[in-house]
Amino acid sequence: MTGKTAPAAKKPAPAAAKKKAAPAPKEGAAPKEEAAPKEGAAPKEGAAPKEGAAPAPAPAAATEEPPAPEHPPEQSPASTDESAPISTEAGAEAAPVPAEAPPAEPPAPEPKVEKPKEEPPSCPLSLAVEEVSENSFTLTWKAPEQMGRAGLDGYVVEICKDGSSDWKAVNQEPFLSTRCTVPELSSGDKIHVRVVAVSASGTSAPAMLEQPVLIREILQLPKIRMPRHLRETYIRRVGDAVNIMIPFQGKPQPEVSWSKGGQPLDSSRINIRTTARDTIFYIRQAQRADSGKYELTVHINGAEDKATLDIQVVEPPGPPQNLKLVDVWGFNVALEWTPPVDNGNAEIKGYRVQKSDKKSGKWFTVLERCTRTSCTISDLIIGNTYSFRVFSENICGLSDSAAMASGVAHIEKTKTTYQPEKMPQRDMMEPPKFTQPLTDRTTTRGYSTHLFCSVRGFPQPKIIWLKNQMEIREDPKYIALIDQGVCSLEIRKPGPFDGGVYTCKAVNPLGEASVDCRLDVKGES
């Protein structure tokens, strides 16, 4: 038995060598594996290549690079081939097959990420009944807050009679309008309603009315709702189109009629189109004959409402009549005229007056919106010849033509004579009168002195100087002057004999006056 075990111990050696053959050229791990069968217990351990071979390369991995992990799938087939003969020859000792390296498992496939499903739209909002008649009703609602990525395909309206659970769709295909009329109903029925929003991701929760809709006719008295701008006179020009829409209300459907002066309208000129809610009055090209008051009547079973439409078709007026030049004086011209024969079916707002001089030939506006039929034009230039014309004006504008004055106005230079204004003469005659008398003076010998006084009178008085009642004549010692009524007498270097009483006398044809004073001459001390 011992002789048979020795060769059995040598057979696992090549298997171990083959097992480590892959890493042997790099790290020299093959000699270390061959030492294992020499110890006798190697056959049992060699039968488990995974357990016996794994610790052998561990020391080499501590000092050098680990080779084992490079090709693990290639080593597992080699070990399986060698383990089969060992199990047949070794008998019970070589039986442990579970020591073989299991085949490498294929990589697990990545789990598929499921896309989140799109949520259906939310339910429509503000579902309400707009109108109810004897056999139908009308619903309105608003779009839902959330419509989804794909958007809405539309809405489906469903109805169910009160007391029944059988819901019927009003529309077979979804529609995008948020208004729906449900027809063909019976008067007195109570109808439950719901509306759902439909998209590619599904159907929303239904929007429902809290109470069923009772189908019955709601009576409403007729009422004309005349627009504000039509409550006054509606003015159009000749040739313009007249297109007027007047809304009204009433239930059941009211009857509408138009008339003018109690007579029906001329359908060849006026077109009337009436709907359930309004009536339209249309004239393609208005003429002055279309002016007048039109009466609209809306009535239901004896109840009625009336409104009046006042239309005025206007055009520019004709020119004024009988323009004439009344008078020309100085720089002014007076004109007169009469109103036009045709006022254009509108009130005359005023007249425009223009002038033209012969030299330039151009027309210039002198007056605008003159409300009278006469005027005066001023500030004309001397030597020019002027012509005049007048336009009439109404709400449409100026007349197409103007009235021309038959004559012309020539502004001539007038001869004038200057006459000075006569001033009343005032009596200025006055006898002499002294306003400032002479005053007594004392002077020093050898120093010249002056005597002063002032006098008035007309004619100018003559001045005479006297010394001690003796007239002073041409004496170089005395110099007498008079300026603006001020009289002065200069006594040059007086001496003791020059003292005395000096008198100043003023004389004119109306009288005379005099003043006097004393002059004392003292010697030098």
Coordinates of C-alpha atoms in Angstrom, one line a residue:
M1 CA 0.0 0.0 0.0
T2 CA 2.9 2.3 0.7
G3 CA 4.4 1.5 -2.7
K4 CA 1.2 2.5 -4.4
T5 CA 0.8 5.7 -2.6
A6 CA 4.2 7.1 -3.7
P7 CA 3.4 7.2 -7.4
A8 CA 0.0 8.6 -6.6
A9 CA 1.7 11.5 -4.9
K10 CA 3.7 12.3 -8.0
K11 CA 0.6 12.7 -10.3
P12 CA -0.8 15.8 -8.6
A13 CA 2.5 17.5 -9.0
P14 CA 2.1 18.1 -12.7
A15 CA -1.4 19.4 -12.1
A16 CA -0.1 21.9 -9.6
A17 CA 2.7 22.8 -12.0
K18 CA 0.1 23.3 -14.8
K19 CA -2.0 25.3 -12.5
K20 CA 0.8 27.7 -11.7
A21 CA 2.3 27.6 -15.2
A22 CA 0.8 30.9 -16.1
P23 CA 2.4 33.0 -13.3
A24 CA 5.6 30.9 -13.2
P25 CA 7.6 32.7 -16.0
K26 CA 7.0 36.0 -14.2
E27 CA 7.6 35.3 -10.6
G28 CA 9.1 31.8 -10.5
A29 CA 6.3 30.3 -8.5
A30 CA 6.6 26.8 -10.1
P31 CA 9.5 25.5 -8.0
K32 CA 7.7 26.3 -4.8
E33 CA 4.7 24.3 -6.0
E34 CA 6.8 21.2 -6.7
A35 CA 8.0 21.0 -3.1
A36 CA 4.5 20.2 -2.0
P37 CA 4.3 16.5 -3.1
K38 CA 7.5 15.5 -1.3
E39 CA 6.0 16.0 2.1
G40 CA 3.6 13.1 1.8
A41 CA 0.4 14.9 2.7
A42 CA 0.4 16.7 -0.5
P43 CA -2.1 14.4 -2.4
K44 CA -5.1 15.4 -0.3
E45 CA -4.1 19.0 -0.3
G46 CA -3.2 18.9 -4.0
A47 CA -6.7 17.7 -4.9
A48 CA -8.0 21.1 -3.8
P49 CA -6.1 23.4 -6.1
K50 CA -8.0 26.4 -4.9
E51 CA -7.2 25.9 -1.2
G52 CA -3.6 24.5 -1.6
A53 CA -2.4 26.8 -4.4
A54 CA -3.7 30.0 -2.9
P55 CA -1.3 30.3 0.0
A56 CA 1.7 29.3 -2.1
P57 CA 1.9 32.5 -4.2
A58 CA 1.2 34.7 -1.2
P59 CA 4.9 35.1 -0.1
A60 CA 5.8 36.1 -3.6
A61 CA 3.1 38.7 -3.6
A62 CA 4.6 40.3 -0.6
T63 CA 7.8 41.1 -2.4
E64 CA 6.8 41.3 -6.0
E65 CA 3.8 42.2 -8.1
P66 CA 0.8 39.8 -7.7
P67 CA 0.4 37.8 -10.9
A68 CA -2.7 35.7 -10.0
P69 CA -5.4 38.2 -10.6
E70 CA -4.3 38.9 -14.2
H71 CA -6.0 35.9 -15.9
P72 CA -8.3 34.1 -13.4
P73 CA -10.6 32.8 -16.1
E74 CA -7.8 30.9 -17.9
Q75 CA -6.6 29.0 -14.8
S76 CA -10.1 27.5 -13.9
P77 CA -10.3 25.3 -17.0
A78 CA -6.8 23.8 -16.4
S79 CA -7.6 22.8 -12.9
T80 CA -10.8 21.0 -13.9
D81 CA -9.0 18.9 -16.5
E82 CA -6.5 17.6 -14.0
S83 CA -8.9 16.9 -11.2
A84 CA -10.8 14.2 -13.1
P85 CA -8.0 11.6 -13.3
I86 CA -7.0 12.2 -9.7
S87 CA -10.5 11.2 -8.5
T88 CA -10.3 7.8 -10.4
E89 CA -6.9 6.8 -9.2
A90 CA -6.8 8.1 -5.7
G91 CA -10.2 6.6 -4.8
A92 CA -11.8 7.9 -1.7
E93 CA -8.9 10.3 -0.9
A94 CA -9.2 12.1 -4.2
A95 CA -13.0 12.4 -4.0
P96 CA -13.4 16.0 -2.8
V97 CA -14.4 17.6 -6.2
P98 CA -15.9 20.7 -4.6
A99 CA -12.3 22.0 -4.3
E100 CA -12.3 22.8 -8.1
A101 CA -12.4 26.4 -9.2
P102 CA -16.0 27.3 -10.2
P103 CA -16.5 28.7 -13.8
A104 CA -16.5 32.5 -14.0
E105 CA -20.0 33.9 -13.9
P106 CA -21.1 36.2 -16.8
P107 CA -21.6 39.8 -15.9
A108 CA -25.1 40.6 -14.6
P109 CA -27.1 42.7 -17.1
E110 CA -27.8 46.3 -16.1
P111 CA -31.4 46.8 -14.8
K112 CA -33.6 48.7 -17.2
V113 CA -34.8 52.1 -15.9
E114 CA -38.5 52.4 -16.4
K115 CA -39.7 55.8 -17.7
P116 CA -42.3 57.4 -15.4
K117 CA -45.7 57.4 -16.8
E118 CA -47.1 60.8 -17.8
E119 CA -49.9 62.0 -15.5
P120 CA -53.3 62.7 -17.1
P121 CA -54.5 66.4 -17.1
S122 CA -56.3 67.9 -14.2
C123 CA -60.0 68.4 -14.3
P124 CA -61.5 71.5 -16.1
L125 CA -62.2 74.6 -14.0
S126 CA -65.2 76.9 -13.4
L127 CA -67.9 74.8 -15.0
A128 CA -71.1 76.8 -15.2
V129 CA -74.4 77.1 -17.1
E130 CA -74.5 80.1 -19.4
E131 CA -78.0 79.9 -20.8
V132 CA -81.0 77.6 -20.6
S133 CA -83.9 77.4 -23.1
E134 CA -86.9 75.2 -23.5
N135 CA -85.0 72.4 -25.3
S136 CA -81.3 73.1 -24.7
F137 CA -78.7 74.7 -22.4
T138 CA -75.2 76.1 -22.9
L139 CA -72.1 75.3 -20.7
T140 CA -68.9 77.2 -20.2
W141 CA -65.7 76.2 -18.4
K142 CA -62.0 77.0 -18.2
A143 CA -58.9 75.0 -19.2
P144 CA -57.4 72.8 -16.5
E145 CA -54.3 74.0 -14.6
Q146 CA -52.2 70.9 -15.7
M147 CA -52.4 69.7 -19.3
G148 CA -49.5 67.3 -19.4
R149 CA -46.5 67.3 -21.8
A150 CA -48.5 66.1 -24.8
G151 CA -51.2 68.8 -24.4
L152 CA -54.9 68.5 -24.6
D153 CA -56.7 66.6 -27.3
G154 CA -59.9 68.3 -26.2
Y155 CA -63.0 67.9 -23.9
V156 CA -65.8 65.4 -23.7
V157 CA -69.2 66.5 -22.3
E158 CA -71.4 63.8 -20.8
I159 CA -75.0 64.1 -19.6
C160 CA -77.3 62.0 -17.5
K161 CA -80.9 62.4 -16.6
D162 CA -81.7 62.9 -12.9
G163 CA -82.4 59.4 -11.3
S164 CA -80.5 57.5 -13.9
S165 CA -76.8 56.3 -14.0
D166 CA -76.6 56.1 -17.7
W167 CA -74.1 58.7 -18.8
K168 CA -74.1 59.6 -22.5
A169 CA -71.4 61.6 -24.4
V170 CA -72.7 64.7 -26.2
N171 CA -69.7 64.8 -28.5
Q172 CA -68.1 61.6 -29.9
E173 CA -64.8 63.2 -30.6
P174 CA -63.0 65.6 -28.2
F175 CA -63.1 69.3 -29.1
L176 CA -61.0 72.2 -27.8
S177 CA -63.7 74.8 -27.3
T178 CA -64.6 75.7 -23.7
R179 CA -68.2 76.3 -24.6
C180 CA -70.8 73.7 -25.5
T181 CA -74.5 73.8 -26.3
V182 CA -76.4 70.6 -25.4
P183 CA -79.5 70.4 -27.8
E184 CA -82.6 68.2 -28.2
L185 CA -83.7 68.1 -24.6
S186 CA -87.2 67.9 -23.3
S187 CA -88.7 70.7 -21.3
G188 CA -88.9 69.9 -17.6
D189 CA -86.0 67.4 -17.6
K190 CA -83.3 67.6 -14.9
I191 CA -79.9 66.9 -16.4
H192 CA -76.6 66.1 -14.7
V193 CA -73.5 67.3 -16.5
R194 CA -69.8 66.5 -16.3
V195 CA -66.9 67.5 -18.5
V196 CA -63.5 65.7 -18.7
A197 CA -60.3 66.7 -20.4
V198 CA -58.7 64.2 -22.7
S199 CA -55.0 63.9 -23.7
A200 CA -52.6 61.2 -24.9
S201 CA -51.7 60.3 -21.3
G202 CA -55.3 59.7 -20.3
T203 CA -58.5 61.3 -19.1
S204 CA -58.9 63.8 -16.3
A205 CA -61.2 63.6 -13.3
P206 CA -64.6 64.9 -14.3
A207 CA -65.8 68.5 -13.5
M208 CA -69.4 68.3 -12.4
L209 CA -72.2 70.7 -11.5
E210 CA -73.5 70.4 -8.0
Q211 CA -77.1 70.6 -9.0
P212 CA -78.9 69.2 -12.1
V213 CA -79.9 71.7 -14.9
L214 CA -83.7 72.2 -15.2
I215 CA -84.7 72.5 -18.8
R216 CA -87.3 75.3 -19.0
E217 CA -87.8 78.5 -20.8
I218 CA -86.8 81.6 -18.8
L219 CA -89.0 84.6 -19.8
Q220 CA -87.2 87.9 -20.2
L221 CA -88.8 91.2 -21.2
P222 CA -87.5 92.8 -24.4
K223 CA -84.8 95.5 -24.0
I224 CA -82.9 97.5 -26.6
R225 CA -79.4 98.3 -25.5
M226 CA -78.7 101.4 -27.6
P227 CA -74.9 102.2 -27.7
R228 CA -74.0 105.5 -26.1
H229 CA -72.7 107.2 -29.4
L230 CA -76.1 106.4 -31.1
R231 CA -78.1 108.2 -28.5
E232 CA -77.2 111.5 -30.2
T233 CA -77.4 112.4 -33.9
Y234 CA -75.3 110.0 -35.9
I235 CA -73.6 112.2 -38.6
R236 CA -72.1 110.8 -41.8
R237 CA -70.9 112.4 -45.1
V238 CA -72.5 111.8 -48.4
G239 CA -71.1 108.6 -50.0
D240 CA -70.0 107.1 -46.7
A241 CA -71.3 103.7 -45.6
V242 CA -73.6 103.5 -42.6
N243 CA -73.1 100.3 -40.6
I244 CA -74.7 100.2 -37.2
M245 CA -75.2 97.2 -34.8
I246 CA -77.7 97.6 -32.0
P247 CA -77.9 94.7 -29.4
F248 CA -81.1 93.7 -27.7
Q249 CA -82.3 91.0 -25.3
G250 CA -85.5 89.1 -24.5
K251 CA -86.8 85.5 -24.2
P252 CA -88.3 83.9 -26.1
Q253 CA -86.8 85.1 -29.3
P254 CA -88.3 88.7 -29.8
E255 CA -89.5 90.1 -33.1
V256 CA -87.6 93.0 -34.5
S257 CA -89.0 95.7 -36.9
W258 CA -87.7 99.0 -38.4
S259 CA -89.7 101.9 -39.7
K260 CA -89.1 105.6 -40.8
G261 CA -92.0 108.0 -40.3
G262 CA -94.4 105.2 -39.6
Q263 CA -93.5 103.5 -43.0
P264 CA -91.4 100.4 -43.6
L265 CA -87.9 100.9 -44.9
D266 CA -86.9 100.8 -48.5
S267 CA -85.1 97.5 -48.9
S268 CA -83.4 98.6 -52.1
R269 CA -81.3 101.1 -50.2
I270 CA -81.3 99.9 -46.6
N271 CA -80.3 96.3 -45.5
I272 CA -81.4 95.0 -42.2
R273 CA -80.0 91.8 -40.7
T274 CA -81.3 90.5 -37.4
T275 CA -79.7 87.7 -35.2
A276 CA -80.8 86.3 -31.9
R277 CA -79.0 89.1 -30.0
D278 CA -78.6 92.1 -32.3
T279 CA -79.9 93.9 -35.4
I280 CA -77.6 95.5 -38.0
F281 CA -78.6 98.6 -40.0
Y282 CA -76.6 99.0 -43.2
I283 CA -76.5 101.5 -46.1
R284 CA -73.7 101.1 -48.7
Q285 CA -73.6 104.7 -49.9
A286 CA -75.4 107.3 -47.8
Q287 CA -77.4 110.1 -49.5
R288 CA -78.9 113.2 -48.0
A289 CA -82.3 111.6 -48.5
D290 CA -81.3 108.9 -46.0
S291 CA -81.3 111.5 -43.2
G292 CA -84.1 111.2 -40.6
K293 CA -85.3 109.4 -37.6
Y294 CA -85.6 105.6 -37.7
E295 CA -87.6 103.7 -35.1
L296 CA -86.6 100.3 -33.9
T297 CA -89.2 98.1 -32.1
V298 CA -88.5 94.8 -30.3
H299 CA -91.6 93.0 -29.0
I300 CA -92.5 89.7 -27.3
N301 CA -96.1 88.6 -26.7
G302 CA -97.5 92.1 -26.3
A303 CA -94.4 93.5 -24.5
E304 CA -92.2 95.8 -26.5
D305 CA -89.3 98.3 -26.3
K306 CA -88.6 101.1 -28.8
A307 CA -85.6 103.2 -29.6
T308 CA -85.0 106.0 -32.1
L309 CA -81.9 106.3 -34.4
D310 CA -81.3 109.8 -35.7
I311 CA -79.1 109.9 -38.8
Q312 CA -77.9 113.0 -40.5
V313 CA -76.1 112.8 -43.9
V314 CA -74.2 116.0 -44.7
E315 CA -71.9 117.5 -47.4
P316 CA -70.0 120.8 -47.8
P317 CA -72.2 123.9 -48.2
G318 CA -72.7 126.1 -51.2
P319 CA -70.9 129.5 -51.6
P320 CA -72.3 132.7 -50.0
Q321 CA -74.5 134.9 -52.1
N322 CA -74.4 138.6 -53.2
L323 CA -70.9 139.5 -52.0
K324 CA -70.3 143.2 -52.6
L325 CA -67.9 145.9 -51.7
V326 CA -69.7 148.4 -49.6
D327 CA -67.2 151.1 -48.9
V328 CA -63.5 152.0 -49.1
W329 CA -61.9 154.6 -46.9
G330 CA -58.3 155.2 -45.9
F331 CA -56.8 151.8 -45.3
N332 CA -60.1 150.0 -44.7
V333 CA -62.7 148.1 -46.8
A334 CA -66.3 147.1 -45.8
L335 CA -67.8 143.9 -47.2
E336 CA -71.3 142.4 -47.1
W337 CA -72.9 139.1 -48.3
T338 CA -75.9 136.7 -47.7
P339 CA -75.9 133.1 -46.5
P340 CA -75.6 130.2 -49.1
V341 CA -78.7 128.7 -50.7
D342 CA -77.5 125.2 -49.8
N343 CA -76.1 124.7 -46.3
G344 CA -75.1 121.1 -47.0
N345 CA -77.8 119.7 -44.6
A346 CA -75.8 121.1 -41.6
E347 CA -75.6 124.4 -39.7
I348 CA -73.2 127.0 -41.1
K349 CA -70.4 127.4 -38.6
G350 CA -69.0 130.6 -40.2
Y351 CA -67.3 132.2 -43.2
R352 CA -63.7 132.6 -44.3
V353 CA -62.7 135.9 -45.9
Q354 CA -59.6 136.2 -48.1
K355 CA -57.9 139.1 -49.9
S356 CA -55.5 139.2 -52.9
D357 CA -53.5 142.2 -54.1
K358 CA -52.9 142.9 -57.8
K359 CA -49.1 142.8 -57.6
S360 CA -48.7 139.3 -56.1
G361 CA -51.9 137.6 -57.1
K362 CA -51.8 135.4 -54.0
W363 CA -54.8 134.8 -51.7
F364 CA -54.4 135.4 -48.0
T365 CA -56.9 134.6 -45.2
V366 CA -58.0 137.7 -43.4
L367 CA -60.8 136.3 -41.2
E368 CA -61.6 132.7 -40.1
R369 CA -65.0 131.5 -38.8
C370 CA -66.6 134.9 -39.2
T371 CA -70.1 134.4 -37.8
R372 CA -71.7 137.5 -39.3
T373 CA -72.5 138.2 -42.9
S374 CA -70.5 141.5 -43.0
C375 CA -66.9 142.5 -42.0
T376 CA -64.4 145.3 -42.1
I377 CA -60.9 144.7 -43.4
S378 CA -58.2 147.1 -42.2
D379 CA -54.4 147.6 -42.5
L380 CA -54.4 147.6 -46.3
I381 CA -51.3 149.0 -48.1
I382 CA -51.5 152.4 -49.8
G383 CA -51.2 152.1 -53.6
N384 CA -52.4 148.5 -53.8
T385 CA -55.5 147.2 -55.5
Y386 CA -57.3 144.4 -53.7
S387 CA -59.8 141.7 -54.6
F388 CA -61.9 139.8 -52.1
R389 CA -63.7 136.4 -51.8
V390 CA -65.7 134.5 -49.1
F391 CA -66.1 130.8 -48.4
S392 CA -68.9 129.3 -46.3
E393 CA -68.1 126.5 -43.7
N394 CA -70.1 123.8 -42.0
I395 CA -69.3 120.6 -40.1
C396 CA -67.9 119.0 -43.3
G397 CA -65.6 121.9 -44.1
L398 CA -65.4 124.8 -46.6
S399 CA -67.6 125.2 -49.6
D400 CA -66.2 123.9 -52.9
S401 CA -66.3 127.4 -54.4
A402 CA -66.2 131.0 -53.1
A403 CA -68.2 134.1 -53.7
M404 CA -66.1 136.8 -55.5
A405 CA -66.6 140.5 -55.0
S406 CA -67.7 142.2 -58.2
G407 CA -65.4 145.3 -57.7
V408 CA -61.9 145.9 -56.5
A409 CA -60.6 148.3 -53.8
H410 CA -57.8 150.7 -54.7
I411 CA -56.2 152.2 -51.7
E412 CA -55.2 155.8 -52.6
K413 CA -53.0 158.3 -50.8
T414 CA -55.2 161.0 -49.3
K415 CA -54.0 164.6 -49.0
T416 CA -53.8 165.9 -45.5
T417 CA -53.1 169.4 -44.1
Y418 CA -51.4 169.8 -40.8
Q419 CA -53.3 172.2 -38.5
P420 CA -51.5 172.8 -35.3
E421 CA -53.6 172.8 -32.2
K422 CA -54.4 176.2 -30.9
M423 CA -53.3 176.8 -27.4
P424 CA -55.1 179.3 -25.3
Q425 CA -53.0 182.3 -24.6
R426 CA -52.3 183.2 -21.0
D427 CA -51.8 186.7 -19.7
M428 CA -48.2 186.7 -18.5
M429 CA -48.0 190.5 -17.9
E430 CA -46.8 191.3 -14.4
P431 CA -45.2 194.4 -12.7
P432 CA -41.7 194.1 -11.1
K433 CA -41.6 192.5 -7.8
F434 CA -38.5 191.6 -5.7
T435 CA -38.5 188.1 -4.4
Q436 CA -35.2 188.5 -2.5
P437 CA -34.3 191.9 -1.0
L438 CA -30.9 193.4 -0.4
T439 CA -29.2 192.8 3.0
D440 CA -27.0 195.2 4.9
R441 CA -23.3 194.3 4.7
T442 CA -20.1 195.3 6.3
T443 CA -16.8 195.0 4.4
T444 CA -13.1 195.8 4.9
R445 CA -11.4 198.5 3.0
G446 CA -9.6 197.2 -0.1
Y447 CA -11.6 194.0 -0.4
S448 CA -14.2 193.7 -3.1
T449 CA -17.8 192.9 -2.1
H450 CA -21.1 192.0 -3.8
L451 CA -24.7 193.0 -3.3
F452 CA -27.4 190.5 -4.4
C453 CA -31.2 190.5 -4.8
S454 CA -33.8 188.8 -7.1
V455 CA -36.7 190.2 -9.1
R456 CA -39.5 189.0 -11.4
G457 CA -41.9 190.7 -13.8
F458 CA -43.0 190.6 -17.4
P459 CA -42.0 192.2 -19.6
Q460 CA -38.5 191.9 -18.2
P461 CA -37.9 194.9 -16.0
K462 CA -35.0 197.4 -16.4
I463 CA -32.5 197.4 -13.4
I464 CA -31.1 200.7 -12.1
W465 CA -28.6 200.9 -9.2
L466 CA -28.4 204.0 -6.9
K467 CA -26.0 205.1 -4.2
N468 CA -27.3 207.6 -1.8
Q469 CA -30.2 208.2 -4.2
M470 CA -27.7 209.0 -7.0
E471 CA -27.8 206.7 -10.1
I472 CA -24.6 204.8 -10.6
R473 CA -23.7 205.2 -14.2
E474 CA -20.8 203.8 -16.2
D475 CA -18.2 203.8 -13.4
P476 CA -15.5 201.1 -13.6
K477 CA -15.6 200.7 -9.9
Y478 CA -19.0 199.1 -10.1
I479 CA -20.1 196.1 -12.2
A480 CA -23.8 195.4 -12.4
L481 CA -25.2 192.1 -13.8
I482 CA -28.6 190.3 -14.1
D483 CA -29.1 186.6 -14.9
Q484 CA -32.5 184.8 -14.7
G485 CA -33.9 187.5 -12.4
V486 CA -30.9 187.6 -10.0
C487 CA -29.3 191.0 -9.8
S488 CA -25.8 191.6 -8.5
L489 CA -23.6 194.6 -8.0
E490 CA -19.8 194.2 -7.5
I491 CA -18.0 197.0 -5.6
R492 CA -14.3 196.7 -6.4
K493 CA -11.8 197.6 -3.6
P494 CA -14.2 199.9 -1.7
G495 CA -12.8 202.8 0.3
P496 CA -14.2 204.8 3.1
F497 CA -16.2 207.0 0.7
D498 CA -17.9 203.9 -0.9
G499 CA -20.0 203.3 2.2
G500 CA -23.7 204.4 2.2
V501 CA -27.2 203.3 1.2
Y502 CA -27.4 201.3 -2.1
T503 CA -30.8 201.0 -3.9
C504 CA -31.8 198.5 -6.6
K505 CA -34.8 199.7 -8.7
A506 CA -36.7 197.6 -11.3
V507 CA -38.9 199.3 -13.8
N508 CA -41.2 198.0 -16.6
P509 CA -44.4 199.3 -18.3
L510 CA -46.6 198.0 -15.6
G511 CA -44.7 199.6 -12.7
E512 CA -41.6 199.7 -10.6
A513 CA -40.2 198.4 -7.4
S514 CA -37.0 199.0 -5.3
V515 CA -35.0 197.6 -2.4
D516 CA -32.1 199.1 -0.5
C517 CA -29.4 198.2 2.0
R518 CA -26.5 199.9 3.9
L519 CA -22.9 199.1 3.2
D520 CA -20.2 199.9 5.9
V521 CA -16.6 200.0 5.0
K522 CA -14.1 199.6 7.9
G523 CA -10.5 200.4 7.9
E524 CA -7.8 197.7 8.4
S525 CA -6.9 197.1 12.0

